[in-house]
Amino acid sequence: MSSHSGVIYGVIFCLISAAFDVFVAYLTQSINSAIVIFYCFISSTLLFMTISIFKGVDQLISKVRKNTLLVLIVNVSILLNWGGLIIALRFLEPAIVGVASVACGPAITILLSSFIDKDEAKTEKLEIIISWLVLIGVGVMLVNSFLGNSGFSSTSIQDRIIGIVSVIFGAIGTVLYTIFSKKLFKEKWQTYEILSVRSILMVVLSFFYVAISDVSLRLDIEVILPMSVLVIVGHLLPIYLVLKTINAITPLHVSLLFLLLPVFTTLFQYLDSRIAFSVESLISASVIVSLLIILGVSKIKKTNRV
């Protein structure tokens, strides 16, 4: 697959995911997050597991046995990534969740890749400085959110803490998923094979949570249609697109491309009447994205020199 196709897949993913973030933020006000997680991931697991079995179940079993550790890490990264994202969207402004979840990506990718992927070029001083500035900027943005200086300030302090912790876990999960999915592709995994096994831990834990709590998996009639749209358009399509993107371009370029996500999210979020315009959020997002662009240009230039 060409890198140009990867970029196109990535842009479409960002557009759909931004709408997904805003929609989930609205939907989880009336539906428990665990139910949203369960229906999204049970549907994708069953769909892609069926495809994998049809294509050759013996081949899938063989790959799982050979790459058990990688599959486990990908499952944990999905738990952190999507679990953190959906919970964070319940308590924080979608634009803040979008910025925090992707802004840490390039910075953490640079820091982690030197330990995880030995093929990555050595990190330069400028990249380290910008990476830390990005992380500090995200920290300041999250502190502002904690203090109520955002477009979504009707939540309690406890809710904001949960949201902030969740978005941090989500950002870490995003980076780990990108890096280790790339490793599975190097081991000759197909996109549908990764999607068939990557969410098993998420499904099991969300079902276990629902089973031991007083939450019911039954959906009210008026929620069935929104949930179906969320599952099909907001979940199944994006997870396919993101793996296509990861397969076509490098982890750093994936992180940089995903900078479009908070831009789209900021535009879409004002369709939700609960969210007010926030100067603090806009300034923070602009500064962080600018730093990331500088970081990306620096990294790409260095890679081209090598």
mmCIF file of C-alpha atoms in Angstrom:
data_model
loop_
_atom_site.group_PDB
_atom_site.id
_atom_site.type_symbol
_atom_site.label_atom_id
_atom_site.label_comp_id
_atom_site.label_asym_id
_atom_site.label_seq_id
_atom_site.Cartn_x
_atom_site.Cartn_y
_atom_site.Cartn_z
ATOM 1 C CA MET A 1 0.000 0.000 0.000
ATOM 2 C CA SER A 2 1.336 3.484 -0.886
ATOM 3 C CA SER A 3 1.931 6.195 1.709
ATOM 4 C CA HIS A 4 -0.545 8.416 -0.168
ATOM 5 C CA SER A 5 -3.308 5.882 0.438
ATOM 6 C CA GLY A 6 -2.305 5.780 4.103
ATOM 7 C CA VAL A 7 -2.692 9.557 4.363
ATOM 8 C CA ILE A 8 -6.136 9.438 2.721
ATOM 9 C CA TYR A 9 -7.256 6.683 5.100
ATOM 10 C CA GLY A 10 -5.880 8.708 8.016
ATOM 11 C CA VAL A 11 -7.710 11.915 7.064
ATOM 12 C CA ILE A 12 -11.020 10.060 6.697
ATOM 13 C CA PHE A 13 -10.357 8.368 10.042
ATOM 14 C CA CYS A 14 -9.770 11.726 11.757
ATOM 15 C CA LEU A 15 -12.952 13.183 10.280
ATOM 16 C CA ILE A 16 -15.125 10.267 11.376
ATOM 17 C CA SER A 17 -13.409 9.925 14.756
ATOM 18 C CA ALA A 18 -13.922 13.614 15.540
ATOM 19 C CA ALA A 19 -17.652 13.231 14.928
ATOM 20 C CA PHE A 20 -17.515 10.000 16.978
ATOM 21 C CA ASP A 21 -15.888 11.801 19.919
ATOM 22 C CA VAL A 22 -18.561 14.488 20.006
ATOM 23 C CA PHE A 23 -21.356 11.937 19.568
ATOM 24 C CA VAL A 24 -19.997 9.688 22.324
ATOM 25 C CA ALA A 25 -19.606 12.669 24.651
ATOM 26 C CA TYR A 26 -23.321 13.355 24.125
ATOM 27 C CA LEU A 27 -24.484 9.741 24.202
ATOM 28 C CA THR A 28 -22.637 8.770 27.390
ATOM 29 C CA GLN A 29 -24.599 11.377 29.321
ATOM 30 C CA SER A 30 -27.597 9.034 29.109
ATOM 31 C CA ILE A 31 -25.946 5.615 28.585
ATOM 32 C CA ASN A 32 -23.331 3.994 30.830
ATOM 33 C CA SER A 33 -19.857 4.053 29.244
ATOM 34 C CA ALA A 34 -19.444 0.292 29.817
ATOM 35 C CA ILE A 35 -22.471 -0.414 27.628
ATOM 36 C CA VAL A 36 -21.105 1.751 24.819
ATOM 37 C CA ILE A 37 -17.752 -0.027 25.079
ATOM 38 C CA PHE A 38 -19.334 -3.486 25.154
ATOM 39 C CA TYR A 39 -21.557 -3.039 22.092
ATOM 40 C CA CYS A 40 -18.808 -1.374 20.053
ATOM 41 C CA PHE A 41 -16.183 -4.007 20.741
ATOM 42 C CA ILE A 42 -18.336 -7.147 20.768
ATOM 43 C CA SER A 43 -19.589 -6.173 17.307
ATOM 44 C CA SER A 44 -16.120 -5.570 15.869
ATOM 45 C CA THR A 45 -14.672 -8.705 17.466
ATOM 46 C CA LEU A 46 -17.462 -10.952 16.160
ATOM 47 C CA LEU A 47 -17.371 -9.414 12.682
ATOM 48 C CA PHE A 48 -13.625 -9.678 12.127
ATOM 49 C CA MET A 49 -13.331 -13.010 13.943
ATOM 50 C CA THR A 50 -15.907 -14.414 11.507
ATOM 51 C CA ILE A 51 -13.885 -13.066 8.566
ATOM 52 C CA SER A 52 -10.659 -14.530 10.007
ATOM 53 C CA ILE A 53 -12.255 -17.932 10.544
ATOM 54 C CA PHE A 54 -13.648 -17.898 7.016
ATOM 55 C CA LYS A 55 -10.205 -16.988 5.612
ATOM 56 C CA GLY A 56 -8.470 -19.701 7.635
ATOM 57 C CA VAL A 57 -8.810 -20.370 11.352
ATOM 58 C CA ASP A 58 -5.662 -22.531 11.495
ATOM 59 C CA GLN A 59 -3.586 -19.653 10.165
ATOM 60 C CA LEU A 60 -5.017 -17.296 12.813
ATOM 61 C CA ILE A 61 -4.352 -19.758 15.652
ATOM 62 C CA SER A 62 -0.795 -20.259 14.432
ATOM 63 C CA LYS A 63 -0.130 -16.516 14.402
ATOM 64 C CA VAL A 64 -1.614 -16.027 17.873
ATOM 65 C CA ARG A 65 0.605 -18.776 19.272
ATOM 66 C CA LYS A 66 3.672 -17.294 17.615
ATOM 67 C CA ASN A 67 2.948 -13.695 18.692
ATOM 68 C CA THR A 68 1.104 -14.199 21.978
ATOM 69 C CA LEU A 69 2.972 -11.410 23.779
ATOM 70 C CA LEU A 70 2.357 -8.899 20.981
ATOM 71 C CA VAL A 71 -1.347 -9.785 20.903
ATOM 72 C CA LEU A 72 -1.554 -9.298 24.678
ATOM 73 C CA ILE A 73 0.171 -5.904 24.493
ATOM 74 C CA VAL A 74 -2.163 -4.791 21.692
ATOM 75 C CA ASN A 75 -5.148 -5.848 23.829
ATOM 76 C CA VAL A 76 -3.850 -3.834 26.792
ATOM 77 C CA SER A 77 -3.204 -0.834 24.545
ATOM 78 C CA ILE A 78 -6.794 -1.009 23.255
ATOM 79 C CA LEU A 79 -8.059 -1.172 26.826
ATOM 80 C CA LEU A 80 -6.086 1.974 27.655
ATOM 81 C CA ASN A 81 -6.808 3.739 24.376
ATOM 82 C CA TRP A 82 -10.532 3.266 23.795
ATOM 83 C CA GLY A 83 -11.472 2.706 27.422
ATOM 84 C CA GLY A 84 -9.693 5.897 28.422
ATOM 85 C CA LEU A 85 -11.170 7.810 25.495
ATOM 86 C CA ILE A 86 -14.804 6.877 26.084
ATOM 87 C CA ILE A 87 -14.623 7.492 29.834
ATOM 88 C CA ALA A 88 -12.810 10.819 29.342
ATOM 89 C CA LEU A 89 -15.454 12.006 26.866
ATOM 90 C CA ARG A 90 -18.065 11.626 29.583
ATOM 91 C CA PHE A 91 -16.392 14.215 31.805
ATOM 92 C CA LEU A 92 -14.205 16.484 29.646
ATOM 93 C CA GLU A 93 -14.636 18.818 26.683
ATOM 94 C CA PRO A 94 -14.247 16.743 23.468
ATOM 95 C CA ALA A 95 -11.637 19.153 22.032
ATOM 96 C CA ILE A 96 -9.484 18.724 25.157
ATOM 97 C CA VAL A 97 -9.776 14.941 24.923
ATOM 98 C CA GLY A 98 -8.895 15.099 21.230
ATOM 99 C CA VAL A 99 -5.847 17.311 21.767
ATOM 100 C CA ALA A 100 -4.542 15.405 24.783
ATOM 101 C CA SER A 101 -5.022 11.994 23.191
ATOM 102 C CA VAL A 102 -3.084 12.848 20.032
ATOM 103 C CA ALA A 103 -0.722 15.578 21.252
ATOM 104 C CA CYS A 104 1.159 13.156 23.448
ATOM 105 C CA GLY A 105 1.480 10.794 20.493
ATOM 106 C CA PRO A 106 4.501 12.196 18.633
ATOM 107 C CA ALA A 107 6.273 13.115 21.882
ATOM 108 C CA ILE A 108 5.745 9.739 23.522
ATOM 109 C CA THR A 109 6.457 7.948 20.228
ATOM 110 C CA ILE A 110 9.897 9.563 20.046
ATOM 111 C CA LEU A 111 10.651 8.703 23.676
ATOM 112 C CA LEU A 112 9.336 5.132 23.505
ATOM 113 C CA SER A 113 10.568 4.201 20.043
ATOM 114 C CA SER A 114 14.214 4.339 21.107
ATOM 115 C CA PHE A 115 13.429 1.595 23.630
ATOM 116 C CA ILE A 116 10.849 -0.400 21.659
ATOM 117 C CA ASP A 117 11.903 0.037 18.014
ATOM 118 C CA LYS A 118 15.655 -0.052 17.515
ATOM 119 C CA ASP A 119 15.241 0.899 13.851
ATOM 120 C CA GLU A 120 14.223 4.430 14.795
ATOM 121 C CA ALA A 121 16.861 7.126 14.404
ATOM 122 C CA LYS A 122 18.412 8.575 17.512
ATOM 123 C CA THR A 123 16.543 11.454 19.108
ATOM 124 C CA GLU A 124 18.025 14.922 18.750
ATOM 125 C CA LYS A 125 18.104 17.581 21.448
ATOM 126 C CA LEU A 126 15.517 19.795 19.707
ATOM 127 C CA GLU A 127 13.070 16.898 19.521
ATOM 128 C CA ILE A 128 13.493 16.148 23.220
ATOM 129 C CA ILE A 129 12.912 19.808 24.136
ATOM 130 C CA ILE A 130 9.794 20.111 21.979
ATOM 131 C CA SER A 131 8.496 16.757 23.243
ATOM 132 C CA TRP A 132 8.724 17.960 26.820
ATOM 133 C CA LEU A 133 7.134 21.320 25.914
ATOM 134 C CA VAL A 134 4.236 19.442 24.309
ATOM 135 C CA LEU A 135 3.745 17.279 27.384
ATOM 136 C CA ILE A 136 3.935 20.365 29.631
ATOM 137 C CA GLY A 137 1.389 22.098 27.379
ATOM 138 C CA VAL A 138 -0.971 19.142 27.678
ATOM 139 C CA GLY A 139 -0.479 19.249 31.453
ATOM 140 C CA VAL A 140 -1.408 22.941 31.574
ATOM 141 C CA MET A 141 -4.479 22.279 29.431
ATOM 142 C CA LEU A 142 -5.609 19.468 31.724
ATOM 143 C CA VAL A 143 -5.055 21.646 34.806
ATOM 144 C CA ASN A 144 -7.244 24.339 33.222
ATOM 145 C CA SER A 145 -9.875 21.705 32.596
ATOM 146 C CA PHE A 146 -9.636 20.581 36.224
ATOM 147 C CA LEU A 147 -10.167 24.189 37.343
ATOM 148 C CA GLY A 148 -13.244 24.472 35.136
ATOM 149 C CA ASN A 149 -11.643 26.764 32.549
ATOM 150 C CA SER A 150 -13.015 24.953 29.520
ATOM 151 C CA GLY A 151 -16.125 24.761 27.404
ATOM 152 C CA PHE A 152 -17.533 21.951 29.550
ATOM 153 C CA SER A 153 -17.402 22.978 33.224
ATOM 154 C CA SER A 154 -20.623 21.558 34.689
ATOM 155 C CA THR A 155 -18.931 18.416 36.027
ATOM 156 C CA SER A 156 -17.704 17.858 39.578
ATOM 157 C CA ILE A 157 -14.044 17.871 40.639
ATOM 158 C CA GLN A 158 -14.149 14.089 41.052
ATOM 159 C CA ASP A 159 -15.539 13.691 37.528
ATOM 160 C CA ARG A 160 -12.786 15.888 36.094
ATOM 161 C CA ILE A 161 -10.093 13.871 37.863
ATOM 162 C CA ILE A 162 -11.514 10.667 36.379
ATOM 163 C CA GLY A 163 -11.606 12.313 32.960
ATOM 164 C CA ILE A 164 -8.019 13.581 33.177
ATOM 165 C CA VAL A 165 -6.633 10.224 34.328
ATOM 166 C CA SER A 166 -8.608 8.474 31.587
ATOM 167 C CA VAL A 167 -7.336 10.734 28.807
ATOM 168 C CA ILE A 168 -3.725 10.204 29.952
ATOM 169 C CA PHE A 169 -4.193 6.428 29.797
ATOM 170 C CA GLY A 170 -5.863 6.860 26.414
ATOM 171 C CA ALA A 171 -2.885 8.795 25.038
ATOM 172 C CA ILE A 172 -0.433 6.132 26.193
ATOM 173 C CA GLY A 173 -2.649 3.433 24.695
ATOM 174 C CA THR A 174 -2.745 5.244 21.341
ATOM 175 C CA VAL A 175 1.043 5.222 21.060
ATOM 176 C CA LEU A 176 1.424 1.602 22.185
ATOM 177 C CA TYR A 177 -1.269 0.458 19.747
ATOM 178 C CA THR A 178 0.421 2.222 16.835
ATOM 179 C CA ILE A 179 3.861 0.784 17.602
ATOM 180 C CA PHE A 180 2.809 -2.801 18.327
ATOM 181 C CA SER A 181 0.237 -3.025 15.525
ATOM 182 C CA LYS A 182 3.087 -2.098 13.202
ATOM 183 C CA LYS A 183 5.063 -5.001 14.651
ATOM 184 C CA LEU A 184 2.171 -7.391 13.957
ATOM 185 C CA PHE A 185 2.093 -6.217 10.348
ATOM 186 C CA LYS A 186 5.821 -7.010 10.132
ATOM 187 C CA GLU A 187 4.904 -10.524 11.309
ATOM 188 C CA LYS A 188 2.608 -10.861 8.247
ATOM 189 C CA TRP A 189 -0.677 -10.291 10.068
ATOM 190 C CA GLN A 190 -3.634 -9.142 7.964
ATOM 191 C CA THR A 191 -5.783 -6.176 9.022
ATOM 192 C CA TYR A 192 -8.853 -8.333 9.708
ATOM 193 C CA GLU A 193 -6.749 -10.768 11.797
ATOM 194 C CA ILE A 194 -5.519 -8.003 14.096
ATOM 195 C CA LEU A 195 -9.049 -6.628 14.452
ATOM 196 C CA SER A 196 -10.361 -10.093 15.357
ATOM 197 C CA VAL A 197 -8.110 -10.507 18.416
ATOM 198 C CA ARG A 198 -7.213 -6.990 19.557
ATOM 199 C CA SER A 199 -10.383 -6.301 21.599
ATOM 200 C CA ILE A 200 -10.897 -9.583 23.457
ATOM 201 C CA LEU A 201 -9.669 -8.142 26.779
ATOM 202 C CA MET A 202 -11.906 -5.101 26.362
ATOM 203 C CA VAL A 203 -14.983 -7.245 25.681
ATOM 204 C CA VAL A 204 -14.322 -9.555 28.629
ATOM 205 C CA LEU A 205 -13.727 -6.740 31.122
ATOM 206 C CA SER A 206 -16.682 -4.624 30.002
ATOM 207 C CA PHE A 207 -19.004 -7.652 30.142
ATOM 208 C CA PHE A 208 -17.645 -8.561 33.582
ATOM 209 C CA TYR A 209 -18.269 -5.005 34.806
ATOM 210 C CA VAL A 210 -21.844 -5.024 33.519
ATOM 211 C CA ALA A 211 -22.455 -8.492 35.016
ATOM 212 C CA ILE A 212 -21.381 -7.520 38.553
ATOM 213 C CA SER A 213 -23.062 -4.109 38.522
ATOM 214 C CA ASP A 214 -26.697 -3.096 38.285
ATOM 215 C CA VAL A 215 -26.227 -1.944 34.677
ATOM 216 C CA SER A 216 -28.418 -3.618 32.070
ATOM 217 C CA LEU A 217 -27.313 -4.372 28.506
ATOM 218 C CA ARG A 218 -30.872 -3.792 27.359
ATOM 219 C CA LEU A 219 -31.264 -0.622 25.289
ATOM 220 C CA ASP A 220 -34.292 1.634 25.216
ATOM 221 C CA ILE A 221 -36.005 1.864 21.830
ATOM 222 C CA GLU A 222 -34.963 5.470 21.284
ATOM 223 C CA VAL A 223 -31.308 4.554 21.844
ATOM 224 C CA ILE A 224 -31.106 1.570 19.443
ATOM 225 C CA LEU A 225 -30.686 3.693 16.287
ATOM 226 C CA PRO A 226 -28.010 6.046 17.745
ATOM 227 C CA MET A 227 -26.125 3.052 19.132
ATOM 228 C CA SER A 228 -26.263 1.272 15.765
ATOM 229 C CA VAL A 229 -24.863 4.339 14.002
ATOM 230 C CA LEU A 230 -22.182 4.620 16.665
ATOM 231 C CA VAL A 231 -21.149 0.975 16.277
ATOM 232 C CA ILE A 232 -21.126 0.857 12.471
ATOM 233 C CA VAL A 233 -19.987 4.331 11.405
ATOM 234 C CA GLY A 234 -18.272 5.500 14.564
ATOM 235 C CA HIS A 235 -16.418 2.308 15.477
ATOM 236 C CA LEU A 236 -16.209 -0.412 12.805
ATOM 237 C CA LEU A 237 -15.202 1.903 9.965
ATOM 238 C CA PRO A 238 -12.604 3.951 11.926
ATOM 239 C CA ILE A 239 -10.793 0.936 13.411
ATOM 240 C CA TYR A 240 -10.410 -0.484 9.904
ATOM 241 C CA LEU A 241 -9.167 2.836 8.545
ATOM 242 C CA VAL A 242 -6.663 3.385 11.360
ATOM 243 C CA LEU A 243 -5.013 0.003 10.800
ATOM 244 C CA LYS A 244 -4.781 0.711 7.081
ATOM 245 C CA THR A 245 -3.088 3.991 7.981
ATOM 246 C CA ILE A 246 -0.669 2.345 10.430
ATOM 247 C CA ASN A 247 0.264 -0.267 7.844
ATOM 248 C CA ALA A 248 1.044 2.343 5.179
ATOM 249 C CA ILE A 249 3.057 4.977 7.068
ATOM 250 C CA THR A 250 5.475 5.195 9.992
ATOM 251 C CA PRO A 251 4.328 5.531 13.646
ATOM 252 C CA LEU A 252 5.589 9.128 13.784
ATOM 253 C CA HIS A 253 3.735 10.089 10.598
ATOM 254 C CA VAL A 254 0.606 8.418 12.006
ATOM 255 C CA SER A 255 0.888 10.550 15.159
ATOM 256 C CA LEU A 256 1.378 13.725 13.090
ATOM 257 C CA LEU A 257 -1.519 12.934 10.764
ATOM 258 C CA PHE A 258 -3.779 12.441 13.754
ATOM 259 C CA LEU A 259 -3.252 16.118 14.625
ATOM 260 C CA LEU A 260 -6.227 16.693 12.341
ATOM 261 C CA LEU A 261 -8.396 14.932 14.929
ATOM 262 C CA PRO A 262 -8.526 17.765 17.510
ATOM 263 C CA VAL A 263 -9.033 20.306 14.710
ATOM 264 C CA PHE A 264 -12.115 18.469 13.450
ATOM 265 C CA THR A 265 -13.298 17.777 17.002
ATOM 266 C CA THR A 266 -13.107 21.466 17.920
ATOM 267 C CA LEU A 267 -15.293 22.313 14.928
ATOM 268 C CA PHE A 268 -17.835 19.559 15.586
ATOM 269 C CA GLN A 269 -18.123 19.940 19.353
ATOM 270 C CA TYR A 270 -20.036 23.224 19.161
ATOM 271 C CA LEU A 271 -22.943 21.334 17.630
ATOM 272 C CA ASP A 272 -23.484 20.133 21.216
ATOM 273 C CA SER A 273 -25.399 22.856 23.078
ATOM 274 C CA ARG A 274 -23.834 21.803 26.401
ATOM 275 C CA ILE A 275 -20.388 22.985 25.291
ATOM 276 C CA ALA A 276 -19.528 26.682 25.412
ATOM 277 C CA PHE A 277 -16.734 28.422 23.514
ATOM 278 C CA SER A 278 -13.514 28.463 25.568
ATOM 279 C CA VAL A 279 -10.629 30.816 24.781
ATOM 280 C CA GLU A 280 -8.335 28.820 27.100
ATOM 281 C CA SER A 281 -8.983 25.583 25.237
ATOM 282 C CA LEU A 282 -8.498 27.224 21.832
ATOM 283 C CA ILE A 283 -5.181 28.851 22.804
ATOM 284 C CA SER A 284 -3.853 25.675 24.437
ATOM 285 C CA ALA A 285 -4.784 23.553 21.441
ATOM 286 C CA SER A 286 -3.213 26.021 19.002
ATOM 287 C CA VAL A 287 0.085 26.199 20.904
ATOM 288 C CA ILE A 288 0.329 22.410 21.259
ATOM 289 C CA VAL A 289 -0.482 21.720 17.612
ATOM 290 C CA SER A 290 2.089 24.343 16.536
ATOM 291 C CA LEU A 291 4.775 22.665 18.646
ATOM 292 C CA LEU A 292 3.869 19.299 17.179
ATOM 293 C CA ILE A 293 4.151 20.627 13.637
ATOM 294 C CA ILE A 294 7.654 21.910 14.430
ATOM 295 C CA LEU A 295 8.504 18.565 16.005
ATOM 296 C CA GLY A 296 7.192 16.650 13.016
ATOM 297 C CA VAL A 297 9.027 18.755 10.454
ATOM 298 C CA SER A 298 12.261 18.350 12.418
ATOM 299 C CA LYS A 299 11.850 14.594 12.700
ATOM 300 C CA ILE A 300 10.946 14.145 9.023
ATOM 301 C CA LYS A 301 13.904 16.247 7.858
ATOM 302 C CA LYS A 302 16.257 14.191 10.009
ATOM 303 C CA THR A 303 14.774 10.937 8.710
ATOM 304 C CA ASN A 304 15.217 12.102 5.111
ATOM 305 C CA ARG A 305 18.861 12.955 5.798
ATOM 306 C CA VAL A 306 19.427 9.461 7.158
#
